[in-house]
XYZ file of C-alpha atoms in Angstrom:
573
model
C 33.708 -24.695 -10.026
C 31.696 -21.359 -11.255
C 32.231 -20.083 -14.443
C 31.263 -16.318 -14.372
C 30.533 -13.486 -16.829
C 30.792 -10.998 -13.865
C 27.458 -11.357 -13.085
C 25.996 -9.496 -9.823
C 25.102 -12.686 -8.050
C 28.544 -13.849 -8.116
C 29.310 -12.726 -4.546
C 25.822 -14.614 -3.129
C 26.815 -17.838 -5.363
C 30.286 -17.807 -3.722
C 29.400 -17.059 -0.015
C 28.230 -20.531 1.046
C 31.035 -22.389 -0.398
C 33.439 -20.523 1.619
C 32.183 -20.556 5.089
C 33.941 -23.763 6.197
C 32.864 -26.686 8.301
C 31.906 -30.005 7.299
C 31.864 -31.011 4.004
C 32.798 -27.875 2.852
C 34.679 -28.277 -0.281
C 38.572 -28.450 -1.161
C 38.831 -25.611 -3.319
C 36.583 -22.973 -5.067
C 37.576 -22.107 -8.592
C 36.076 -19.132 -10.370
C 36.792 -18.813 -13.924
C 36.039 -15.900 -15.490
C 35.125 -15.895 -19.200
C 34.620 -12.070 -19.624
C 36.487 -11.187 -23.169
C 38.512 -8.199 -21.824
C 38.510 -8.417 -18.159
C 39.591 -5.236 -16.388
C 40.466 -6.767 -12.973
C 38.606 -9.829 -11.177
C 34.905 -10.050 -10.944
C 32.844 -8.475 -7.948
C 33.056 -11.457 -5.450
C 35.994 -13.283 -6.792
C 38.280 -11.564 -4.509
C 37.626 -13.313 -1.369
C 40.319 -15.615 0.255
C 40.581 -19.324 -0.724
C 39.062 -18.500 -4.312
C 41.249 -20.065 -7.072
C 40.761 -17.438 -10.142
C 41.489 -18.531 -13.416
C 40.265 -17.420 -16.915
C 38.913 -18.475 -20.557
C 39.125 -15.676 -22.941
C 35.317 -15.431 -23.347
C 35.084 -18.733 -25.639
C 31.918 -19.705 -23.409
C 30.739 -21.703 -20.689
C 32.204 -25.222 -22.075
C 35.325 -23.777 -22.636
C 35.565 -22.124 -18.624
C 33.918 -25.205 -17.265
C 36.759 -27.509 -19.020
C 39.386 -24.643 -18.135
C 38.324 -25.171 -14.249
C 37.928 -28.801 -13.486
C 41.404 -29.787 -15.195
C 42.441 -27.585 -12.518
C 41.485 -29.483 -9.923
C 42.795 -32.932 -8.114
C 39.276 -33.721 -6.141
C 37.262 -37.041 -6.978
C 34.214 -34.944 -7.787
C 33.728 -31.702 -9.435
C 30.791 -29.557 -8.665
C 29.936 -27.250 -11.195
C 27.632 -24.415 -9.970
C 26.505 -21.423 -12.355
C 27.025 -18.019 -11.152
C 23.440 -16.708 -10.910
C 22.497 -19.832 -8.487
C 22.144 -19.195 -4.778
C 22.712 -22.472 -2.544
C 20.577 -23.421 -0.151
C 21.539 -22.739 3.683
C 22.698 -26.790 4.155
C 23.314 -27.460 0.501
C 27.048 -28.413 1.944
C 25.719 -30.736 3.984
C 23.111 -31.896 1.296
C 25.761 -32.359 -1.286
C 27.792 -34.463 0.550
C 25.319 -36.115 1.415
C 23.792 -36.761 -2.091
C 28.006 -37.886 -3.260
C 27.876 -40.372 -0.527
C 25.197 -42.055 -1.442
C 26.154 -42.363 -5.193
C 27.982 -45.557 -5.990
C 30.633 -46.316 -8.051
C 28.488 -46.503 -11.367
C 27.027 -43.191 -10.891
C 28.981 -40.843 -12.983
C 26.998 -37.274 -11.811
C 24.574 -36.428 -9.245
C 22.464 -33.046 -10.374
C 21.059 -30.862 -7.553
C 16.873 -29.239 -7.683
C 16.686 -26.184 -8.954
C 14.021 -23.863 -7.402
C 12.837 -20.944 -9.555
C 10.315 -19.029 -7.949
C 7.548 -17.788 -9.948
C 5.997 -14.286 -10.848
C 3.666 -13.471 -7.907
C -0.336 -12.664 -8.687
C -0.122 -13.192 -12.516
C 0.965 -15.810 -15.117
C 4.452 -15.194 -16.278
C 5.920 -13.924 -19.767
C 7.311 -16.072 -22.299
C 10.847 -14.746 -21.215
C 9.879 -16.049 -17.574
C 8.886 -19.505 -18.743
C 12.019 -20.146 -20.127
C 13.919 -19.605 -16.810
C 10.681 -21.363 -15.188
C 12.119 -24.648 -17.583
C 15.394 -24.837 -15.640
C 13.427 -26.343 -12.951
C 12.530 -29.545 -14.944
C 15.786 -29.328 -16.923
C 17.690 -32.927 -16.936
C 21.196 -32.943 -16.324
C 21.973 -29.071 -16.513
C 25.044 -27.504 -15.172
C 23.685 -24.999 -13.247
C 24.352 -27.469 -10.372
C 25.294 -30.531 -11.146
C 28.180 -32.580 -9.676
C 30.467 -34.781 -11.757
C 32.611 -37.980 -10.646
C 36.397 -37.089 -11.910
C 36.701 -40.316 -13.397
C 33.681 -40.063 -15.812
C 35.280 -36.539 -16.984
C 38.205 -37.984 -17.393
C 36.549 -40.897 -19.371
C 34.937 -38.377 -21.593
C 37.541 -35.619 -22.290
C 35.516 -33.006 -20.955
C 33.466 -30.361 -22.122
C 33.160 -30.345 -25.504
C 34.304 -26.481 -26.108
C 32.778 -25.997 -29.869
C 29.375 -25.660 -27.853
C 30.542 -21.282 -27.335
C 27.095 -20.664 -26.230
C 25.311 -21.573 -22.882
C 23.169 -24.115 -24.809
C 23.520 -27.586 -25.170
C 27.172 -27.560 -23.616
C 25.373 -29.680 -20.815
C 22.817 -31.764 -22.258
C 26.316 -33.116 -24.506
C 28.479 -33.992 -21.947
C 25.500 -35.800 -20.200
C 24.887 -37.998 -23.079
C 28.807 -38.791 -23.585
C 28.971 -39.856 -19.981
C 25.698 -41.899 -20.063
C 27.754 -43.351 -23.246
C 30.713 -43.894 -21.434
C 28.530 -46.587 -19.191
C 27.715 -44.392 -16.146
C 24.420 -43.391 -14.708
C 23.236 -40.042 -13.485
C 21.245 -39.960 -10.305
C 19.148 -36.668 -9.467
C 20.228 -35.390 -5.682
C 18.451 -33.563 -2.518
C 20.376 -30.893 -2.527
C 18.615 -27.461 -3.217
C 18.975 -24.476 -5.201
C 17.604 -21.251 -6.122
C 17.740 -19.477 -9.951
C 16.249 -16.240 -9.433
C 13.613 -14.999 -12.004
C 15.422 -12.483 -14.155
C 13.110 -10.059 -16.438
C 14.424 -10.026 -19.708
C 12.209 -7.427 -21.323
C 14.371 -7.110 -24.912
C 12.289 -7.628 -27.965
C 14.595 -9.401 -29.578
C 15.640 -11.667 -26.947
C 13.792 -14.584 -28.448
C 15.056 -14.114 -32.181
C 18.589 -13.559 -30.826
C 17.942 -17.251 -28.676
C 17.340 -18.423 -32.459
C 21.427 -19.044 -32.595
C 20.693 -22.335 -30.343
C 19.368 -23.711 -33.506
C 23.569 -23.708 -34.539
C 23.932 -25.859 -31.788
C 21.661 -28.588 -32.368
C 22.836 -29.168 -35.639
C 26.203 -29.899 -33.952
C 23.820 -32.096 -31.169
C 22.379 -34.178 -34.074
C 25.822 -34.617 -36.143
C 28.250 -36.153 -33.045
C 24.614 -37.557 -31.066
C 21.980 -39.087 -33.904
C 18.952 -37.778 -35.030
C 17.132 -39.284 -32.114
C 19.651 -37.318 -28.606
C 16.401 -35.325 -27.758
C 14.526 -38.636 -26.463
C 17.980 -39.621 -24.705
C 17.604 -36.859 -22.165
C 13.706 -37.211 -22.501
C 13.604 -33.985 -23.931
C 10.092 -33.342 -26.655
C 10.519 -32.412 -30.033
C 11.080 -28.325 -31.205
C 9.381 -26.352 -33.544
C 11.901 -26.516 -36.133
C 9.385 -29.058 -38.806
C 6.849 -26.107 -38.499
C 9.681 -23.322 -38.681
C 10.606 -24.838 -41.919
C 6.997 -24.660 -43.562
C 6.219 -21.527 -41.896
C 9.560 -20.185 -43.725
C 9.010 -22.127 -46.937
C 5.161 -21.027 -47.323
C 6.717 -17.270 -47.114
C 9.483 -17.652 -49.280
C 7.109 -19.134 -51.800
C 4.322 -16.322 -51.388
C 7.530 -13.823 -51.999
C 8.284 -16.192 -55.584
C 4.758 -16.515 -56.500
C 3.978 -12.581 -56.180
C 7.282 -11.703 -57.868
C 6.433 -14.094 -60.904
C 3.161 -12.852 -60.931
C 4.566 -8.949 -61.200
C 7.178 -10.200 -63.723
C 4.851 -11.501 -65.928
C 2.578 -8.480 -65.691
C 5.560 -6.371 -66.637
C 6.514 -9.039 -69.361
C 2.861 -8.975 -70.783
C 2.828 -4.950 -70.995
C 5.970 -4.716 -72.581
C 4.702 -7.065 -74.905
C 1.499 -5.187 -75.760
C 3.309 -1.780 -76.187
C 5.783 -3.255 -78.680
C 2.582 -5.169 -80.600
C 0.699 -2.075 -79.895
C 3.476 0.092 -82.486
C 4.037 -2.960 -85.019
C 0.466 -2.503 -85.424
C -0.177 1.065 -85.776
C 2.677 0.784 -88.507
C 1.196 -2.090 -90.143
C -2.563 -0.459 -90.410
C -0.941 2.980 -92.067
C 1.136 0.776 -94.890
C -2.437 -1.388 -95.094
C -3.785 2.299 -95.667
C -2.109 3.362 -98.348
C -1.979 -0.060 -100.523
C -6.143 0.091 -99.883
C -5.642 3.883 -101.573
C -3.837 2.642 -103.767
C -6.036 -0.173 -105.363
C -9.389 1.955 -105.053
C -7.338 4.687 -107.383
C -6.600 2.104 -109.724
C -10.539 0.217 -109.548
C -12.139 3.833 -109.767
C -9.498 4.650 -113.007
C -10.656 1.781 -114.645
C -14.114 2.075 -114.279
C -13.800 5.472 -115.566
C -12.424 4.516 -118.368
C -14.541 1.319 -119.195
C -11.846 -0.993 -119.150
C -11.826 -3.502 -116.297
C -9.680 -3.927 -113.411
C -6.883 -6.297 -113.684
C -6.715 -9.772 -111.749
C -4.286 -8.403 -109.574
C -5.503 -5.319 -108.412
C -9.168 -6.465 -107.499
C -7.199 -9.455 -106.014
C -4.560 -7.044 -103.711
C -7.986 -4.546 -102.542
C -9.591 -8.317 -101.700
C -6.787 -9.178 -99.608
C -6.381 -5.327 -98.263
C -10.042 -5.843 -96.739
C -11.309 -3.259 -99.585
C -15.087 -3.487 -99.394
C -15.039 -6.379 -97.762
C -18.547 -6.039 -95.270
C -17.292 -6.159 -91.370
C -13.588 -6.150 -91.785
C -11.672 -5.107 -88.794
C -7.850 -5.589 -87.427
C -7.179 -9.161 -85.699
C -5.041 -8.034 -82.294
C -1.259 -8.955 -82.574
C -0.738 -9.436 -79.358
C -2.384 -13.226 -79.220
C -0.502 -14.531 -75.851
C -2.308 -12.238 -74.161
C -4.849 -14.580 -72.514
C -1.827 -17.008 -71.986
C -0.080 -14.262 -70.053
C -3.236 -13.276 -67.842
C -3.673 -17.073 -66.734
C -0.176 -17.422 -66.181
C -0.673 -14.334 -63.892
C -4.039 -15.548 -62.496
C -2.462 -18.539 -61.400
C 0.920 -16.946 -59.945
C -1.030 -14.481 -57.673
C -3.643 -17.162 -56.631
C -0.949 -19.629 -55.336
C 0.531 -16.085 -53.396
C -2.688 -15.694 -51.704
C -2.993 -19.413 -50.756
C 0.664 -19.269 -49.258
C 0.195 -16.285 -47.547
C -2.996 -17.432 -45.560
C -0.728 -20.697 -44.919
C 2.148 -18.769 -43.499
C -0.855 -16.333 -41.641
C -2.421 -19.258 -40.068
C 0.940 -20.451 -39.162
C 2.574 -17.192 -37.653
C -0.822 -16.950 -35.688
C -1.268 -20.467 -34.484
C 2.318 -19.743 -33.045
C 2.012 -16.468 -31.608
C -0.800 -17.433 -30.103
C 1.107 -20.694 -28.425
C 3.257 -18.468 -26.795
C 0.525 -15.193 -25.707
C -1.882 -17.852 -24.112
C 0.308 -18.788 -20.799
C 1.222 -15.493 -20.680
C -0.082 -12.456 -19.065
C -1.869 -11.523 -22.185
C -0.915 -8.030 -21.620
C -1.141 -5.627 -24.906
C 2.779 -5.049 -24.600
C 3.472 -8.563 -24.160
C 0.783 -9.383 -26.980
C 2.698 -7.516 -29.513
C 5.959 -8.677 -28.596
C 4.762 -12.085 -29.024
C 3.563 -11.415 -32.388
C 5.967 -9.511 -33.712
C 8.791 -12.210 -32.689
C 6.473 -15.203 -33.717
C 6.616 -13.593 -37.528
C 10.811 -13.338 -37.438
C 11.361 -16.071 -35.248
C 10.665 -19.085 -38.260
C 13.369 -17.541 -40.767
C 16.046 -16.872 -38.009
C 15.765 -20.306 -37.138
C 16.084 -21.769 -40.254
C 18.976 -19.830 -41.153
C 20.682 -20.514 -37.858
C 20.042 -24.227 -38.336
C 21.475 -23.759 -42.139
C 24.887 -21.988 -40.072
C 25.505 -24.517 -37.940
C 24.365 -27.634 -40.633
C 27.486 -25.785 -42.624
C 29.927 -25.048 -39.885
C 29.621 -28.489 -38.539
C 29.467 -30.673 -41.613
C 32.293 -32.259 -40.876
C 31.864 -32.736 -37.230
C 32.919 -36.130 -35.124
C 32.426 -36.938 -31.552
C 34.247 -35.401 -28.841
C 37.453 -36.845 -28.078
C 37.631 -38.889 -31.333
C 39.795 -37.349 -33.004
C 43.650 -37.440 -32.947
C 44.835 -34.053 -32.153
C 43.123 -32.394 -28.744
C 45.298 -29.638 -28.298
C 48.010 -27.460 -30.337
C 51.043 -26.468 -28.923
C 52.284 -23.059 -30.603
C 56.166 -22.050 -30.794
C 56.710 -17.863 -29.373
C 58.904 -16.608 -31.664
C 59.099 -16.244 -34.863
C 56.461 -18.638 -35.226
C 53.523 -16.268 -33.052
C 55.289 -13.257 -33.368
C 58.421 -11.927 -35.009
C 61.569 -13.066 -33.611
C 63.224 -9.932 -31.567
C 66.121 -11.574 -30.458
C 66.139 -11.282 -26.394
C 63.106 -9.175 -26.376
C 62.334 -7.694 -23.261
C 60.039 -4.720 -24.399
C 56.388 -5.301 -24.774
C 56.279 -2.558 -27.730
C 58.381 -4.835 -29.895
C 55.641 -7.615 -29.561
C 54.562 -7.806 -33.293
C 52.336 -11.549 -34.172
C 53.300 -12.704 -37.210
C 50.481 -12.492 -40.436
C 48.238 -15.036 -39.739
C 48.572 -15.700 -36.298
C 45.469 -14.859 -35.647
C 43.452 -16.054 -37.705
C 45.065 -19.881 -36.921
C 44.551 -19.280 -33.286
C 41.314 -18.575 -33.703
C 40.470 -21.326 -35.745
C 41.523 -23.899 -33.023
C 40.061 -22.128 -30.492
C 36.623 -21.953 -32.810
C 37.228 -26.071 -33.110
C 37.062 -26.236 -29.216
C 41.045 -27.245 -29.362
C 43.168 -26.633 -26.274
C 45.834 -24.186 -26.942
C 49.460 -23.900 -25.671
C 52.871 -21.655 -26.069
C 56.119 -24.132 -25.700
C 58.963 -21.515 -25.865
C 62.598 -21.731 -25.020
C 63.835 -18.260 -23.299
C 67.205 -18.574 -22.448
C 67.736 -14.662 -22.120
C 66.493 -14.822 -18.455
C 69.620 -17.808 -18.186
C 72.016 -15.162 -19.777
C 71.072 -11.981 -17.877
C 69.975 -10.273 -20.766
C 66.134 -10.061 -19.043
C 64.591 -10.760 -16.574
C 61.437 -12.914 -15.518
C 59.264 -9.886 -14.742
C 60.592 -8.520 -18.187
C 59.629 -12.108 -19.893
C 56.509 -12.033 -18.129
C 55.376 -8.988 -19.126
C 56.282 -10.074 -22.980
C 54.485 -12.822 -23.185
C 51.200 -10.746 -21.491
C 51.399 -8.482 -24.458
C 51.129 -11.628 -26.874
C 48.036 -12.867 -24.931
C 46.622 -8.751 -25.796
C 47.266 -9.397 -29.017
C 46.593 -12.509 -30.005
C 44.445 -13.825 -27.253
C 44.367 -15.798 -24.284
C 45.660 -19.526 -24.190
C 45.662 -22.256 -21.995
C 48.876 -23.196 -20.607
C 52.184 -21.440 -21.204
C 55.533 -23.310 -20.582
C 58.753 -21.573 -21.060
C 62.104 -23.277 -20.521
C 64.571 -20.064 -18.677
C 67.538 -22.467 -19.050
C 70.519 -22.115 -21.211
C 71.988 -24.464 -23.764
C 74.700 -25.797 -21.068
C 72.185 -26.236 -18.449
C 71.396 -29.539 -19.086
C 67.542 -29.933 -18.466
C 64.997 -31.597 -19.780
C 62.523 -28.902 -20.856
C 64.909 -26.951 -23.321
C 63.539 -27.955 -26.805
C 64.814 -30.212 -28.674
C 64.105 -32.307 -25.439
C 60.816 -32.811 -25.293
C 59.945 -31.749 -21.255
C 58.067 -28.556 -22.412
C 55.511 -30.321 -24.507
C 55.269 -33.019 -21.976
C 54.762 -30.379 -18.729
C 52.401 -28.566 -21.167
C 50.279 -31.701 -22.187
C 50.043 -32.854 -18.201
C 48.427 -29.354 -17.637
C 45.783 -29.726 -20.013
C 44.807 -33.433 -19.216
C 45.284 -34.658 -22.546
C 48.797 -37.101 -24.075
C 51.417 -36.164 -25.951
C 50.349 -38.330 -28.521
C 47.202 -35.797 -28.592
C 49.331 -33.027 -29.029
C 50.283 -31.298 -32.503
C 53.202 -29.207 -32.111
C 53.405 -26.095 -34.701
C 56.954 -24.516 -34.776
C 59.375 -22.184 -37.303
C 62.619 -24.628 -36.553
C 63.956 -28.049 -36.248
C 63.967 -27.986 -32.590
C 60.010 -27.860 -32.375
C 59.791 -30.745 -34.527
C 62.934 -32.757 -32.586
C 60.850 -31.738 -29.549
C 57.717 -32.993 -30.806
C 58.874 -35.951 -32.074
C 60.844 -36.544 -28.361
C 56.952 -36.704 -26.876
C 55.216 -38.376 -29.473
C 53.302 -35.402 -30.483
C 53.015 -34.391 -34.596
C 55.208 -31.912 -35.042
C 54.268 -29.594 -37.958
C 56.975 -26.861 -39.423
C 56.356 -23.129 -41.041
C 59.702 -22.284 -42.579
C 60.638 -18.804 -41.629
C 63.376 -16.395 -42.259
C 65.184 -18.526 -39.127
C 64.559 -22.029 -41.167
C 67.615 -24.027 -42.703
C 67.043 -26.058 -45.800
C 68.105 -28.951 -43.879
C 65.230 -28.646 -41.502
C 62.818 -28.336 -44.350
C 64.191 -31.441 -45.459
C 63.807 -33.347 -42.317
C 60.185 -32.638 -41.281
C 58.103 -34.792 -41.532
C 55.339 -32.539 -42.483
C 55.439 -28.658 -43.494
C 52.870 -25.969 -44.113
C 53.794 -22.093 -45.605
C 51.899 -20.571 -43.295
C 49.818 -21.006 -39.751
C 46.493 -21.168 -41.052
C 47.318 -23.620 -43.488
C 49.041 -25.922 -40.364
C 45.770 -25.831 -38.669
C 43.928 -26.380 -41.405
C 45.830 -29.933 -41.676
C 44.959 -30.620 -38.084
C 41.522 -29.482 -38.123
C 41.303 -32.039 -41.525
C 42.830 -34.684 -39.517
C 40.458 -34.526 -37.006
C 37.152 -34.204 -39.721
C 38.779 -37.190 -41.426
């Protein structure tokens, strides 16, 4: 089983599963998990290739799309930028007959050759790392019964990160034990000379969060994996941020403090001219007197006393006291700056220098590595922050009650055109969207149960209904498993809802019960249907909806998003 994003190893990857002979395997599926694929992959046209395809929701998500296709005991899941060995047929089979019956997954060696005649980049190393990687899919085999025991891929892991480490630890959980094989492989060294390759690989961070909510705090020593960088991410980040709040309250009060002085600066200059003229004032009326030989009165000699009138040394006391106050205040601020900025400088250098010491210590590769090491802490502290949000609520694969949604066609996906047989007329309904994207985001399988009796009554035909229901997919995405009941009301079979064949077919074909089924439909006969299986049936009145119907669910939302949104609680709960 390959899951491909049309890489140009593809064809290589395929060719020595498909050249026959002993212990060659049963069938080869390629699922390809390009967005907007125009036409198979380059190599995925070859004869005995079973093609299939994800939607671009990741490699979970096209690993757990390709095994459920499949009937073998094991499932060998190979990536598509891996080149088996000449014998690694042989070796394989070899490596599955020797695993008993507790051995749940046997992973193959991977071989990745290094640079020749210098050390190798920091982008190298990390395809250098697959070599000593436990338990990644790249090539690793899985016993049926052990996927089945686990549900799976868990398909809220969109990235190709962590997807594998998390189904190992679920089926070490489950009570089986994973052996390491003789089988050999090859990962080519890839140059990935982007600058921002290693900031972008910052999004991984997401996924742990999501690691350390369904596995414990403690998953990395589980698959003997040592401890990340995110402790010293977090001071590295926090000694910045605090730098940037020290400096800025240093600044404000700066600004604060000359404000302060211009305003004090014009109370004075006021004050001293009204200070002037009283001090006039009272020498005019001391010199009067004296000219006139009477004496001063009390209360002028005691108004040019107060006025600083002759008064030896008098001068103006400043009126802007909190001065000093202000200047400490500011002392302090920009000291504790400079001491955070030397701790974030040390920090961002100790790191870079981590990374430029293995290396080639080239001056391209030099400034690469520091220019990442300084934007590397933040990014990863706000992708940890993402995924700590996103996955708040997250429980362990399989736990909860609903693992797929099965979606009504008309006039529940799209508007009802009664009979349609024109792609054109193909228009989804408001939210449609946004609700299928939501389960698909919660790493929910996704269905269409649809009755079609048109094709019954001659008014279309299959190639007509087929191409409908390919312009829904454009429009509102790819899903999982269609079933679509071509029968007419008199027919008497058991897929035409209200009978519940359709969600029972459609539930077989994603490996999951009925009873793990919610059923989201715009009429009674979804939830009749529903009910039939076992599966919760949920109903969005629309402009087709009888009162009646209303009245009978047993649970209604007004519109998709908000039916999700109780499944997605139900299975957070």
């Amino acid at each position: 089983m390959v899951p491909t994003v049309g890489r140009p190893g593809l064809a290589s990857t395929l060719s020595p599963l498909l050249r026959g002979g002993p212990g060659a395997p049963a069938e080869v599926v390629v699922v390809d998990d390009r967005p907007d694929p125009q036409g198979p992959p380059a190599g995925a046209e070859a004869a005995g290739i079973t093609l299939l395809r994800s939607g671009g929701r990741g490699p979970a998500c096209a690993r757990d799309v390709g095994w459920r296709r499949t009937a073998t005991p094991w499932v060998v899941f190979l990536d598509d930028d891996v080149l088996p060995g000449v014998d690694w047929i042989a070796e394989l089979a070899a490596d599955l007959a020797a695993c008993g019956p507790g051995v749940g997954g046997s992973q193959g060696r991977i071989e990745v050759p290094p640079p020749v005649g210098r050390r190798p980049t920091d982008a190298e190393r990390g395809t250098l790392a697959l070599a000593h990687a436990c338990w990644i899919t790249a090539d690793m085999a899985y016993r049926r019964a052990a996927l089945e025991a686990v549900d799976g891929f868990d398909r809220r892991f969109t990235r190709a990160y962590r997807e594998d480490t998390d189904i190992a630890l679920r089926v070490l959980g489950a009570g089986y034990e994973l052996v390491a094989g003789a089988r050999r492989s090859v990962h080519p060294m890839v140059a990935d000379t982007r600058l921002w390759r290693s900031v972008a690989a910052q999004a991984g961070n997401a996924d742990d969060a999501l690691m350390r909510r369904v596995h414990g705090p403690r998953w990395r020593k589980r698959v003997a994996e040592p401890p990340g960088r995110l402790r010293r991410h977090v001071l590295t980040t926090a000694a910045l941020a605090g730098a940037a709040a020290c400096g800025a309250a240093a600044l404000g009060v700066r600004a604060r403090s000359r404000r302060a002085l211009g305003a004090a600066a014009g109370a004075s200059s006021a004050a001293s001219a009204g200070a002037s003229e009283r001090i006039a004032r009272t020498a005019a009326a001391t010199v009067t007197s004296r000219w006139s030989d009477e004496p001063a009165s009390a209360p002028s000699v005691r108004r040019a006393r107060l006025a600083g009138f002759g008064r030896r040394g008098a001068r103006a006391v400043p009126a802007a006291a909190g001065a000093n106050s202000s200047q400490r205040t500011r002392r302090i601020a920009g000291a504790a700056a400079g001491g955070l900025v030397a701790l974030w400088t040390a920090s961002t250098a100790e790191f870079a220098w981590r990374r430029i010491a293995p290396g080639p210590r080239t001056a391209r590769e030099a400034l690469r590595m520091a220019v990442t090491s300084a934007l590397i802490p933040p990014a990863a502290c706000a992708q940890r922050l993402r995924g700590e949000w996103r996955h708040r609520g997250a429980r362990p694969h399989g736990a909860g009650a609903v693992k797929a949604v099965l979606f009504d066609r008309d006039g529940t996906l799209v508007h009802d055109v009664p009979y349609n047989a024109d792609p054109e007329q193909v228009l989804p309904t408001p939210d449609a969207r946004a609700a299928l994207d939501r389960v698909r985001s919660a790493g929910l399988r996704l269905g269409v149960v649809s009755n079609q009796s048109g094709v019954a009554r001659g008014l279309i035909t299959p190639d007509e209904l087929e191409a409908v229901n390919a312009a829904v997919e454009d429009r509102l995405g790819p899903f999982d498993v269609w079933r679509v009941c071509v029968h007419g009301e008199d027919d008497g079979c058991a897929c035409r809802k209200p009978r519940p064949g359709l969600i029972r077919e459609a539930a077989a074909e994603l490996g999951v019960r009925p009873q793990e089924c919610a059923v989201i439909g715009d009429i009674g006969a979804d939830v009749e249907a529903a009910r039939a299986a076992g599966a919760r049936p949920i109903l969005v009145p629309g402009p087709a909806t009888r009162a009646e119907e209303v009245a009978a669910a047993p649970e209604t939302a007004a519109r998709l998003t908000a039916a999700v949104r109780r499944v997605l609680r139900g299975n957070a709960s």
